[in-house]
Amino acid sequence: MYATQALTQVVPLAQDLDQNKVTPGVLGFIVFAVMAGGVWLLMKSMNRHMNMVNFEEPAQQSQPAAGTARTATPAEPATASEPRGE
């Protein structure tokens, strides 16, 4: 069967449909359902990750007494592993 013969058999079926009404059909439903499922999984993952976040700030510590903080001198530069007394 040629494509033109198949097309001529389908054309009368298309004329029975309402010209002003278009529906998404089964494919539209499947695409919508997959997108809805993806959004649901993303929201579930976001909720899990947001529950891991600690929003409480540590209490502010008062300033240390004078002379107790270790500061870097030009002869002894501070390294990344040493605290600066903050």
C-alpha positions as a Python dict, from the first residue, in 0.01 Angstrom:
ca = {
    (1, 'M'): (0, 0, 0),
    (2, 'Y'): (133, 338, -97),
    (3, 'A'): (142, 638, 137),
    (4, 'T'): (-95, 830, -88),
    (5, 'Q'): (-353, 553, -72),
    (6, 'A'): (-328, 543, 309),
    (7, 'L'): (-367, 919, 320),
    (8, 'T'): (-679, 915, 105),
    (9, 'Q'): (-834, 662, 342),
    (10, 'V'): (-755, 875, 650),
    (11, 'V'): (-885, 1205, 504),
    (12, 'P'): (-1256, 1113, 538),
    (13, 'L'): (-1195, 1024, 904),
    (14, 'A'): (-1036, 1365, 964),
    (15, 'Q'): (-1339, 1542, 820),
    (16, 'D'): (-1561, 1382, 1084),
    (17, 'L'): (-1364, 1563, 1356),
    (18, 'D'): (-1465, 1908, 1474),
    (19, 'Q'): (-1239, 2161, 1300),
    (20, 'N'): (-1251, 2400, 1598),
    (21, 'K'): (-1163, 2144, 1866),
    (22, 'V'): (-812, 2020, 1924),
    (23, 'T'): (-718, 1796, 2217),
    (24, 'P'): (-370, 1693, 2331),
    (25, 'G'): (-461, 1325, 2332),
    (26, 'V'): (-275, 1042, 2498),
    (27, 'L'): (72, 1175, 2411),
    (28, 'G'): (-7, 1509, 2577),
    (29, 'F'): (-125, 1330, 2889),
    (30, 'I'): (190, 1115, 2902),
    (31, 'V'): (416, 1420, 2863),
    (32, 'F'): (223, 1607, 3134),
    (33, 'A'): (236, 1307, 3368),
    (34, 'V'): (613, 1267, 3320),
    (35, 'M'): (669, 1639, 3386),
    (36, 'A'): (448, 1628, 3696),
    (37, 'G'): (639, 1325, 3825),
    (38, 'G'): (970, 1504, 3764),
    (39, 'V'): (853, 1812, 3955),
    (40, 'W'): (734, 1592, 4241),
    (41, 'L'): (1075, 1418, 4259),
    (42, 'L'): (1257, 1754, 4249),
    (43, 'M'): (1042, 1892, 4531),
    (44, 'K'): (1105, 1579, 4738),
    (45, 'S'): (1480, 1610, 4683),
    (46, 'M'): (1476, 1983, 4765),
    (47, 'N'): (1285, 1918, 5086),
    (48, 'R'): (1540, 1654, 5189),
    (49, 'H'): (1831, 1890, 5119),
    (50, 'M'): (1668, 2186, 5295),
    (51, 'N'): (1618, 1973, 5607),
    (52, 'M'): (1996, 1921, 5620),
    (53, 'V'): (2065, 2296, 5640),
    (54, 'N'): (2123, 2439, 5987),
    (55, 'F'): (1977, 2791, 5999),
    (56, 'E'): (2081, 2865, 6358),
    (57, 'E'): (2365, 3114, 6388),
    (58, 'P'): (2629, 3051, 6653),
    (59, 'A'): (2618, 3279, 6956),
    (60, 'Q'): (2839, 3586, 6932),
    (61, 'Q'): (3148, 3546, 7149),
    (62, 'S'): (3280, 3846, 7338),
    (63, 'Q'): (3613, 3999, 7238),
    (64, 'P'): (3912, 3817, 7393),
    (65, 'A'): (4111, 3997, 7660),
    (66, 'A'): (4408, 4206, 7544),
    (67, 'G'): (4725, 4008, 7495),
    (68, 'T'): (4557, 3667, 7471),
    (69, 'A'): (4508, 3669, 7094),
    (70, 'R'): (4797, 3548, 6886),
    (71, 'T'): (4883, 3787, 6605),
    (72, 'A'): (5123, 3741, 6316),
    (73, 'T'): (5446, 3937, 6315),
    (74, 'P'): (5653, 4024, 6006),
    (75, 'A'): (5908, 3759, 6106),
    (76, 'E'): (5632, 3498, 6147),
    (77, 'P'): (5362, 3526, 5875),
    (78, 'A'): (5027, 3364, 5944),
    (79, 'T'): (4949, 3055, 5743),
    (80, 'A'): (4611, 2931, 5629),
    (81, 'S'): (4612, 2661, 5897),
    (82, 'E'): (4683, 2898, 6188),
    (83, 'P'): (4401, 3106, 6334),
    (84, 'R'): (4453, 3482, 6341),
    (85, 'G'): (4293, 3535, 6677),
    (86, 'E'): (3945, 3620, 6554),
}
